[in-house]
């Protein structure tokens, strides 16, 4: 191997000094998200963090990775990425089914909390773990996205559980138990890994379906539209995290130069 090739290989395997780690459950969702970022004019490049391939957006200081389907797989991969890189924020980004009637396809829900709804313990009090979204991120989003005409943004709980919700009775039961606006699978896995690592976390979901008998068909038809909306929201988060990152670096440089 030549020195140039060795340097290139090292560059692609070096832990990314990024700010935001966006973890997306499935390849279909990830591809649509990346296309949405490209449509905004952002350049991407392939890289590797630990043992996982990622897509880097250098000017956004963001890396995008596939977390896999389900809470456990998603949590394991998120933890591996957290252990292998340096991050200020983890975003769980993906599609979701609506649990309330006033949401439309392409709307985005930013989670005030991620609620794990599928722990059905029979001993002791019922367990309903809740993981709050990053307060600074939520505050920034409410300011930055208040007048954005490109996407309708809602704030509220997101239900998380390894279950396809495909009938109105189950949809109603999950909403009654969690008061969530939408339901998806993986958020609690990402939230647990982020909490363990002491990194800010937020879940962002785009609506693809009504969590009813048409959910499978509607998901396939609408995932690209939903993830394009999610990409608009996540790139707004990048501006917040990037500003925070720059402020921290300036402060450290000033301290280092102080007499």
PDB file of C-alpha atoms in Angstrom:
ATOM      1  CA  UNK A   1       0.000   0.000   0.000  1.00  0.00           C
ATOM      2  CA  UNK A   2       1.369   3.430  -0.919  1.00  0.00           C
ATOM      3  CA  UNK A   3       1.630   6.235   1.631  1.00  0.00           C
ATOM      4  CA  UNK A   4      -1.188   8.079  -0.132  1.00  0.00           C
ATOM      5  CA  UNK A   5      -3.465   5.048   0.033  1.00  0.00           C
ATOM      6  CA  UNK A   6      -2.561   4.501   3.680  1.00  0.00           C
ATOM      7  CA  UNK A   7      -3.409   8.106   4.516  1.00  0.00           C
ATOM      8  CA  UNK A   8      -6.735   7.769   2.707  1.00  0.00           C
ATOM      9  CA  UNK A   9      -7.589   4.554   4.551  1.00  0.00           C
ATOM     10  CA  UNK A  10      -6.666   6.143   7.879  1.00  0.00           C
ATOM     11  CA  UNK A  11      -8.829   9.169   7.117  1.00  0.00           C
ATOM     12  CA  UNK A  12     -11.876   7.017   6.414  1.00  0.00           C
ATOM     13  CA  UNK A  13     -11.408   4.932   9.583  1.00  0.00           C
ATOM     14  CA  UNK A  14     -10.485   7.746  11.968  1.00  0.00           C
ATOM     15  CA  UNK A  15     -13.275   8.646  14.475  1.00  0.00           C
ATOM     16  CA  UNK A  16     -15.183  11.578  13.028  1.00  0.00           C
ATOM     17  CA  UNK A  17     -14.804  14.867  14.935  1.00  0.00           C
ATOM     18  CA  UNK A  18     -18.425  15.696  14.262  1.00  0.00           C
ATOM     19  CA  UNK A  19     -21.037  17.456  16.386  1.00  0.00           C
ATOM     20  CA  UNK A  20     -24.310  15.716  15.523  1.00  0.00           C
ATOM     21  CA  UNK A  21     -24.801  11.978  15.173  1.00  0.00           C
ATOM     22  CA  UNK A  22     -28.039  11.241  13.334  1.00  0.00           C
ATOM     23  CA  UNK A  23     -29.027   7.586  13.605  1.00  0.00           C
ATOM     24  CA  UNK A  24     -31.762   6.312  11.294  1.00  0.00           C
ATOM     25  CA  UNK A  25     -33.396   2.875  11.616  1.00  0.00           C
ATOM     26  CA  UNK A  26     -33.634   1.487   8.077  1.00  0.00           C
ATOM     27  CA  UNK A  27     -31.794   1.898   4.797  1.00  0.00           C
ATOM     28  CA  UNK A  28     -34.911   3.219   3.023  1.00  0.00           C
ATOM     29  CA  UNK A  29     -35.316   5.956   5.624  1.00  0.00           C
ATOM     30  CA  UNK A  30     -31.601   6.758   5.592  1.00  0.00           C
ATOM     31  CA  UNK A  31     -31.385   7.010   1.795  1.00  0.00           C
ATOM     32  CA  UNK A  32     -34.378   9.362   1.702  1.00  0.00           C
ATOM     33  CA  UNK A  33     -32.886  11.497   4.490  1.00  0.00           C
ATOM     34  CA  UNK A  34     -29.525  11.784   2.722  1.00  0.00           C
ATOM     35  CA  UNK A  35     -31.274  12.745  -0.514  1.00  0.00           C
ATOM     36  CA  UNK A  36     -33.168  15.417   1.416  1.00  0.00           C
ATOM     37  CA  UNK A  37     -29.913  16.873   2.736  1.00  0.00           C
ATOM     38  CA  UNK A  38     -28.385  16.816  -0.742  1.00  0.00           C
ATOM     39  CA  UNK A  39     -31.430  18.640  -2.113  1.00  0.00           C
ATOM     40  CA  UNK A  40     -30.605  21.463   0.309  1.00  0.00           C
ATOM     41  CA  UNK A  41     -27.157  21.707  -1.308  1.00  0.00           C
ATOM     42  CA  UNK A  42     -25.132  19.833   1.315  1.00  0.00           C
ATOM     43  CA  UNK A  43     -22.172  17.696   0.208  1.00  0.00           C
ATOM     44  CA  UNK A  44     -21.649  14.233   1.708  1.00  0.00           C
ATOM     45  CA  UNK A  45     -18.859  11.662   1.769  1.00  0.00           C
ATOM     46  CA  UNK A  46     -18.504   8.076   3.009  1.00  0.00           C
ATOM     47  CA  UNK A  47     -16.523   7.284   6.146  1.00  0.00           C
ATOM     48  CA  UNK A  48     -16.279   4.706   8.914  1.00  0.00           C
ATOM     49  CA  UNK A  49     -16.700   5.150  12.672  1.00  0.00           C
ATOM     50  CA  UNK A  50     -15.646   2.131  14.684  1.00  0.00           C
ATOM     51  CA  UNK A  51     -16.958  -0.827  12.713  1.00  0.00           C
ATOM     52  CA  UNK A  52     -19.877   0.984  11.096  1.00  0.00           C
ATOM     53  CA  UNK A  53     -20.099   2.860   7.798  1.00  0.00           C
ATOM     54  CA  UNK A  54     -21.437   6.399   8.014  1.00  0.00           C
ATOM     55  CA  UNK A  55     -22.241   9.284   5.692  1.00  0.00           C
ATOM     56  CA  UNK A  56     -20.517  12.532   6.671  1.00  0.00           C
ATOM     57  CA  UNK A  57     -21.772  16.032   5.881  1.00  0.00           C
ATOM     58  CA  UNK A  58     -18.578  17.990   6.641  1.00  0.00           C
ATOM     59  CA  UNK A  59     -19.997  21.504   6.410  1.00  0.00           C
ATOM     60  CA  UNK A  60     -22.844  20.492   8.731  1.00  0.00           C
ATOM     61  CA  UNK A  61     -20.528  18.745  11.223  1.00  0.00           C
ATOM     62  CA  UNK A  62     -22.981  15.841  11.039  1.00  0.00           C
ATOM     63  CA  UNK A  63     -22.653  12.101  10.558  1.00  0.00           C
ATOM     64  CA  UNK A  64     -25.526   9.844   9.522  1.00  0.00           C
ATOM     65  CA  UNK A  65     -25.623   6.129  10.319  1.00  0.00           C
ATOM     66  CA  UNK A  66     -28.037   3.218  10.011  1.00  0.00           C
ATOM     67  CA  UNK A  67     -29.104   2.031  13.468  1.00  0.00           C
ATOM     68  CA  UNK A  68     -31.091  -1.024  12.435  1.00  0.00           C
ATOM     69  CA  UNK A  69     -34.654  -2.090  13.126  1.00  0.00           C
ATOM     70  CA  UNK A  70     -35.832  -2.397  16.718  1.00  0.00           C
ATOM     71  CA  UNK A  71     -34.785  -0.883  20.041  1.00  0.00           C
ATOM     72  CA  UNK A  72     -32.022  -3.349  20.899  1.00  0.00           C
ATOM     73  CA  UNK A  73     -30.212  -3.267  17.551  1.00  0.00           C
ATOM     74  CA  UNK A  74     -30.591   0.497  17.390  1.00  0.00           C
ATOM     75  CA  UNK A  75     -29.304   0.929  20.937  1.00  0.00           C
ATOM     76  CA  UNK A  76     -26.279  -1.319  20.364  1.00  0.00           C
ATOM     77  CA  UNK A  77     -25.224   0.491  17.203  1.00  0.00           C
ATOM     78  CA  UNK A  78     -25.804   3.908  18.762  1.00  0.00           C
ATOM     79  CA  UNK A  79     -23.683   2.952  21.763  1.00  0.00           C
ATOM     80  CA  UNK A  80     -20.907   1.680  19.496  1.00  0.00           C
ATOM     81  CA  UNK A  81     -20.912   4.963  17.576  1.00  0.00           C
ATOM     82  CA  UNK A  82     -20.902   6.953  20.820  1.00  0.00           C
ATOM     83  CA  UNK A  83     -17.932   4.951  22.087  1.00  0.00           C
ATOM     84  CA  UNK A  84     -16.051   5.384  18.799  1.00  0.00           C
ATOM     85  CA  UNK A  85     -16.509   9.109  18.121  1.00  0.00           C
ATOM     86  CA  UNK A  86     -17.005  12.502  19.760  1.00  0.00           C
ATOM     87  CA  UNK A  87     -20.549  13.858  19.697  1.00  0.00           C
ATOM     88  CA  UNK A  88     -22.586  16.623  21.292  1.00  0.00           C
ATOM     89  CA  UNK A  89     -26.021  15.478  20.176  1.00  0.00           C
ATOM     90  CA  UNK A  90     -27.667  12.232  19.090  1.00  0.00           C
ATOM     91  CA  UNK A  91     -30.745  12.472  16.877  1.00  0.00           C
ATOM     92  CA  UNK A  92     -32.972   9.451  16.342  1.00  0.00           C
ATOM     93  CA  UNK A  93     -34.585  10.296  13.008  1.00  0.00           C
ATOM     94  CA  UNK A  94     -37.137   8.251  11.125  1.00  0.00           C
ATOM     95  CA  UNK A  95     -40.701   7.620  10.068  1.00  0.00           C
ATOM     96  CA  UNK A  96     -43.715   7.207  12.346  1.00  0.00           C
ATOM     97  CA  UNK A  97     -47.408   6.419  12.430  1.00  0.00           C
ATOM     98  CA  UNK A  98     -49.816   9.093  13.646  1.00  0.00           C
ATOM     99  CA  UNK A  99     -51.749   8.418  16.855  1.00  0.00           C
ATOM    100  CA  UNK A 100     -53.867  11.582  16.626  1.00  0.00           C
ATOM    101  CA  UNK A 101     -56.118  12.810  13.857  1.00  0.00           C
ATOM    102  CA  UNK A 102     -54.671  16.288  13.313  1.00  0.00           C
ATOM    103  CA  UNK A 103     -51.375  15.056  11.856  1.00  0.00           C
ATOM    104  CA  UNK A 104     -50.805  14.785   8.107  1.00  0.00           C
ATOM    105  CA  UNK A 105     -48.309  12.889   5.971  1.00  0.00           C
ATOM    106  CA  UNK A 106     -45.042  14.831   5.896  1.00  0.00           C
ATOM    107  CA  UNK A 107     -45.612  16.528   9.251  1.00  0.00           C
ATOM    108  CA  UNK A 108     -42.715  16.257  11.706  1.00  0.00           C
ATOM    109  CA  UNK A 109     -42.953  15.536  15.424  1.00  0.00           C
ATOM    110  CA  UNK A 110     -40.061  16.613  17.634  1.00  0.00           C
ATOM    111  CA  UNK A 111     -40.240  14.546  20.797  1.00  0.00           C
ATOM    112  CA  UNK A 112     -40.594  16.386  24.080  1.00  0.00           C
ATOM    113  CA  UNK A 113     -40.069  12.899  25.480  1.00  0.00           C
ATOM    114  CA  UNK A 114     -39.647   9.376  24.162  1.00  0.00           C
ATOM    115  CA  UNK A 115     -41.995   6.948  25.944  1.00  0.00           C
ATOM    116  CA  UNK A 116     -41.231   3.209  25.925  1.00  0.00           C
ATOM    117  CA  UNK A 117     -44.698   1.670  25.678  1.00  0.00           C
ATOM    118  CA  UNK A 118     -44.063  -2.061  25.222  1.00  0.00           C
ATOM    119  CA  UNK A 119     -42.753  -3.146  28.638  1.00  0.00           C
ATOM    120  CA  UNK A 120     -45.616  -5.363  29.812  1.00  0.00           C
ATOM    121  CA  UNK A 121     -44.417  -6.346  33.276  1.00  0.00           C
ATOM    122  CA  UNK A 122     -46.804  -8.334  35.514  1.00  0.00           C
ATOM    123  CA  UNK A 123     -45.008  -7.737  38.838  1.00  0.00           C
ATOM    124  CA  UNK A 124     -45.172  -4.379  40.586  1.00  0.00           C
ATOM    125  CA  UNK A 125     -46.446  -1.136  39.131  1.00  0.00           C
ATOM    126  CA  UNK A 126     -46.698  -0.858  35.333  1.00  0.00           C
ATOM    127  CA  UNK A 127     -43.486   0.447  33.800  1.00  0.00           C
ATOM    128  CA  UNK A 128     -43.576   3.254  31.259  1.00  0.00           C
ATOM    129  CA  UNK A 129     -40.015   4.618  30.931  1.00  0.00           C
ATOM    130  CA  UNK A 130     -39.776   8.197  29.691  1.00  0.00           C
ATOM    131  CA  UNK A 131     -36.714   9.928  28.248  1.00  0.00           C
ATOM    132  CA  UNK A 132     -36.930  13.702  27.927  1.00  0.00           C
ATOM    133  CA  UNK A 133     -35.736  15.391  24.750  1.00  0.00           C
ATOM    134  CA  UNK A 134     -32.871  17.868  25.039  1.00  0.00           C
ATOM    135  CA  UNK A 135     -34.328  21.088  26.480  1.00  0.00           C
ATOM    136  CA  UNK A 136     -31.893  23.418  24.632  1.00  0.00           C
ATOM    137  CA  UNK A 137     -32.651  21.667  21.340  1.00  0.00           C
ATOM    138  CA  UNK A 138     -36.402  21.930  21.868  1.00  0.00           C
ATOM    139  CA  UNK A 139     -36.074  25.626  22.699  1.00  0.00           C
ATOM    140  CA  UNK A 140     -33.978  26.234  19.594  1.00  0.00           C
ATOM    141  CA  UNK A 141     -36.426  24.373  17.359  1.00  0.00           C
ATOM    142  CA  UNK A 142     -39.379  26.357  18.627  1.00  0.00           C
ATOM    143  CA  UNK A 143     -37.576  29.564  17.663  1.00  0.00           C
ATOM    144  CA  UNK A 144     -35.905  28.475  14.435  1.00  0.00           C
ATOM    145  CA  UNK A 145     -38.826  26.551  12.929  1.00  0.00           C
ATOM    146  CA  UNK A 146     -41.694  28.751  14.072  1.00  0.00           C
ATOM    147  CA  UNK A 147     -42.224  30.389  10.686  1.00  0.00           C
ATOM    148  CA  UNK A 148     -40.686  27.797   8.349  1.00  0.00           C
ATOM    149  CA  UNK A 149     -43.230  27.325   5.523  1.00  0.00           C
ATOM    150  CA  UNK A 150     -41.591  24.141   4.240  1.00  0.00           C
ATOM    151  CA  UNK A 151     -42.656  21.821   7.061  1.00  0.00           C
ATOM    152  CA  UNK A 152     -45.330  21.555   9.751  1.00  0.00           C
ATOM    153  CA  UNK A 153     -43.683  20.832  13.098  1.00  0.00           C
ATOM    154  CA  UNK A 154     -45.398  19.516  16.229  1.00  0.00           C
ATOM    155  CA  UNK A 155     -44.038  18.958  19.732  1.00  0.00           C
ATOM    156  CA  UNK A 156     -45.114  16.142  22.017  1.00  0.00           C
ATOM    157  CA  UNK A 157     -44.349  12.616  23.219  1.00  0.00           C
ATOM    158  CA  UNK A 158     -43.263   9.889  20.794  1.00  0.00           C
ATOM    159  CA  UNK A 159     -44.193   6.306  21.711  1.00  0.00           C
ATOM    160  CA  UNK A 160     -41.420   3.734  21.245  1.00  0.00           C
ATOM    161  CA  UNK A 161     -41.910  -0.023  21.011  1.00  0.00           C
ATOM    162  CA  UNK A 162     -41.000  -2.966  18.792  1.00  0.00           C
ATOM    163  CA  UNK A 163     -44.407  -3.315  17.194  1.00  0.00           C
ATOM    164  CA  UNK A 164     -46.091  -2.478  13.904  1.00  0.00           C
ATOM    165  CA  UNK A 165     -49.289  -0.636  14.820  1.00  0.00           C
ATOM    166  CA  UNK A 166     -51.789  -1.473  12.096  1.00  0.00           C
ATOM    167  CA  UNK A 167     -55.265  -1.197  13.618  1.00  0.00           C
ATOM    168  CA  UNK A 168     -57.239   1.629  15.170  1.00  0.00           C
ATOM    169  CA  UNK A 169     -57.909  -0.177  18.462  1.00  0.00           C
ATOM    170  CA  UNK A 170     -54.222  -0.677  19.167  1.00  0.00           C
ATOM    171  CA  UNK A 171     -53.487   2.874  18.042  1.00  0.00           C
ATOM    172  CA  UNK A 172     -56.046   4.214  20.521  1.00  0.00           C
ATOM    173  CA  UNK A 173     -54.671   2.052  23.343  1.00  0.00           C
ATOM    174  CA  UNK A 174     -51.099   3.284  22.848  1.00  0.00           C
ATOM    175  CA  UNK A 175     -52.225   6.890  22.681  1.00  0.00           C
ATOM    176  CA  UNK A 176     -54.303   6.513  25.847  1.00  0.00           C
ATOM    177  CA  UNK A 177     -51.372   4.963  27.714  1.00  0.00           C
ATOM    178  CA  UNK A 178     -48.643   7.359  26.528  1.00  0.00           C
ATOM    179  CA  UNK A 179     -50.455  10.495  25.266  1.00  0.00           C
ATOM    180  CA  UNK A 180     -47.992  10.322  22.368  1.00  0.00           C
ATOM    181  CA  UNK A 181     -48.620  12.021  19.031  1.00  0.00           C
ATOM    182  CA  UNK A 182     -46.904   9.314  16.968  1.00  0.00           C
ATOM    183  CA  UNK A 183     -45.581   5.792  17.385  1.00  0.00           C
ATOM    184  CA  UNK A 184     -42.322   4.273  16.129  1.00  0.00           C
ATOM    185  CA  UNK A 185     -39.906   1.541  17.129  1.00  0.00           C
ATOM    186  CA  UNK A 186     -36.371   2.549  17.999  1.00  0.00           C
ATOM    187  CA  UNK A 187     -36.321   5.810  19.955  1.00  0.00           C
ATOM    188  CA  UNK A 188     -36.002   4.326  23.434  1.00  0.00           C
ATOM    189  CA  UNK A 189     -32.909   2.370  22.359  1.00  0.00           C
ATOM    190  CA  UNK A 190     -31.172   5.527  21.185  1.00  0.00           C
ATOM    191  CA  UNK A 191     -32.325   7.433  24.260  1.00  0.00           C
ATOM    192  CA  UNK A 192     -30.913   4.811  26.637  1.00  0.00           C
ATOM    193  CA  UNK A 193     -27.526   4.778  24.885  1.00  0.00           C
ATOM    194  CA  UNK A 194     -27.341   8.575  24.895  1.00  0.00           C
ATOM    195  CA  UNK A 195     -28.332   8.778  28.552  1.00  0.00           C
ATOM    196  CA  UNK A 196     -25.693   6.187  29.466  1.00  0.00           C
ATOM    197  CA  UNK A 197     -23.032   8.186  27.596  1.00  0.00           C
ATOM    198  CA  UNK A 198     -24.115  11.593  28.898  1.00  0.00           C
ATOM    199  CA  UNK A 199     -24.888  12.986  25.438  1.00  0.00           C
ATOM    200  CA  UNK A 200     -27.864  15.187  24.509  1.00  0.00           C
ATOM    201  CA  UNK A 201     -30.651  13.306  22.696  1.00  0.00           C
ATOM    202  CA  UNK A 202     -33.752  14.135  20.732  1.00  0.00           C
ATOM    203  CA  UNK A 203     -36.091  12.076  18.559  1.00  0.00           C
ATOM    204  CA  UNK A 204     -37.440  13.502  15.294  1.00  0.00           C
ATOM    205  CA  UNK A 205     -40.117  11.621  13.361  1.00  0.00           C
ATOM    206  CA  UNK A 206     -41.857  12.247  10.051  1.00  0.00           C
ATOM    207  CA  UNK A 207     -45.421  11.020   9.617  1.00  0.00           C
ATOM    208  CA  UNK A 208     -45.927   8.379   6.915  1.00  0.00           C
ATOM    209  CA  UNK A 209     -49.197   6.726   7.923  1.00  0.00           C
ATOM    210  CA  UNK A 210     -52.127   6.615  10.326  1.00  0.00           C
ATOM    211  CA  UNK A 211     -51.077   3.498  12.283  1.00  0.00           C
ATOM    212  CA  UNK A 212     -54.084   1.691  10.838  1.00  0.00           C
ATOM    213  CA  UNK A 213     -54.878  -1.039   8.317  1.00  0.00           C
ATOM    214  CA  UNK A 214     -53.253   0.947   5.498  1.00  0.00           C
ATOM    215  CA  UNK A 215     -50.010   1.581   7.397  1.00  0.00           C
ATOM    216  CA  UNK A 216     -47.748  -0.755   5.389  1.00  0.00           C
ATOM    217  CA  UNK A 217     -48.939   0.613   2.046  1.00  0.00           C
ATOM    218  CA  UNK A 218     -48.808   4.230   3.217  1.00  0.00           C
ATOM    219  CA  UNK A 219     -45.330   3.858   4.700  1.00  0.00           C
ATOM    220  CA  UNK A 220     -43.871   2.648   1.405  1.00  0.00           C
ATOM    221  CA  UNK A 221     -45.609   5.408  -0.522  1.00  0.00           C
ATOM    222  CA  UNK A 222     -44.775   8.267   1.855  1.00  0.00           C
ATOM    223  CA  UNK A 223     -41.383   7.498   3.420  1.00  0.00           C
ATOM    224  CA  UNK A 224     -39.450   9.708   1.010  1.00  0.00           C
ATOM    225  CA  UNK A 225     -41.718  12.689   1.632  1.00  0.00           C
ATOM    226  CA  UNK A 226     -41.601  12.228   5.397  1.00  0.00           C
ATOM    227  CA  UNK A 227     -37.812  11.895   5.535  1.00  0.00           C
ATOM    228  CA  UNK A 228     -37.353  14.981   3.347  1.00  0.00           C
ATOM    229  CA  UNK A 229     -39.270  16.908   6.008  1.00  0.00           C
ATOM    230  CA  UNK A 230     -37.159  15.313   8.744  1.00  0.00           C
ATOM    231  CA  UNK A 231     -33.992  16.391   6.913  1.00  0.00           C
ATOM    232  CA  UNK A 232     -35.180  20.016   6.945  1.00  0.00           C
ATOM    233  CA  UNK A 233     -35.682  19.871  10.705  1.00  0.00           C
ATOM    234  CA  UNK A 234     -32.422  18.079  11.506  1.00  0.00           C
ATOM    235  CA  UNK A 235     -30.328  20.527   9.483  1.00  0.00           C
ATOM    236  CA  UNK A 236     -31.884  23.286  11.618  1.00  0.00           C
ATOM    237  CA  UNK A 237     -30.635  21.408  14.697  1.00  0.00           C
ATOM    238  CA  UNK A 238     -27.170  21.370  13.149  1.00  0.00           C
ATOM    239  CA  UNK A 239     -27.055  25.148  13.205  1.00  0.00           C
ATOM    240  CA  UNK A 240     -27.698  25.147  16.969  1.00  0.00           C
ATOM    241  CA  UNK A 241     -25.193  22.419  17.759  1.00  0.00           C
ATOM    242  CA  UNK A 242     -22.612  23.911  15.407  1.00  0.00           C
ATOM    243  CA  UNK A 243     -22.891  27.303  17.099  1.00  0.00           C
ATOM    244  CA  UNK A 244     -22.483  25.658  20.505  1.00  0.00           C
ATOM    245  CA  UNK A 245     -19.453  23.730  19.224  1.00  0.00           C
ATOM    246  CA  UNK A 246     -17.824  26.909  17.870  1.00  0.00           C
ATOM    247  CA  UNK A 247     -18.480  28.781  21.127  1.00  0.00           C
ATOM    248  CA  UNK A 248     -16.863  25.973  23.126  1.00  0.00           C
ATOM    249  CA  UNK A 249     -13.794  25.921  20.883  1.00  0.00           C
ATOM    250  CA  UNK A 250     -13.422  29.716  21.076  1.00  0.00           C
ATOM    251  CA  UNK A 251     -13.730  29.607  24.856  1.00  0.00           C
ATOM    252  CA  UNK A 252     -11.100  26.872  25.111  1.00  0.00           C
ATOM    253  CA  UNK A 253      -8.747  28.805  22.838  1.00  0.00           C
ATOM    254  CA  UNK A 254      -9.179  31.971  24.902  1.00  0.00           C
ATOM    255  CA  UNK A 255      -8.480  30.066  28.124  1.00  0.00           C
ATOM    256  CA  UNK A 256      -5.371  28.530  26.615  1.00  0.00           C
ATOM    257  CA  UNK A 257      -4.090  31.933  25.543  1.00  0.00           C
ATOM    258  CA  UNK A 258      -4.882  33.644  28.843  1.00  0.00           C
ATOM    259  CA  UNK A 259      -1.874  34.654  30.960  1.00  0.00           C
TER     260      UNK A 259
END
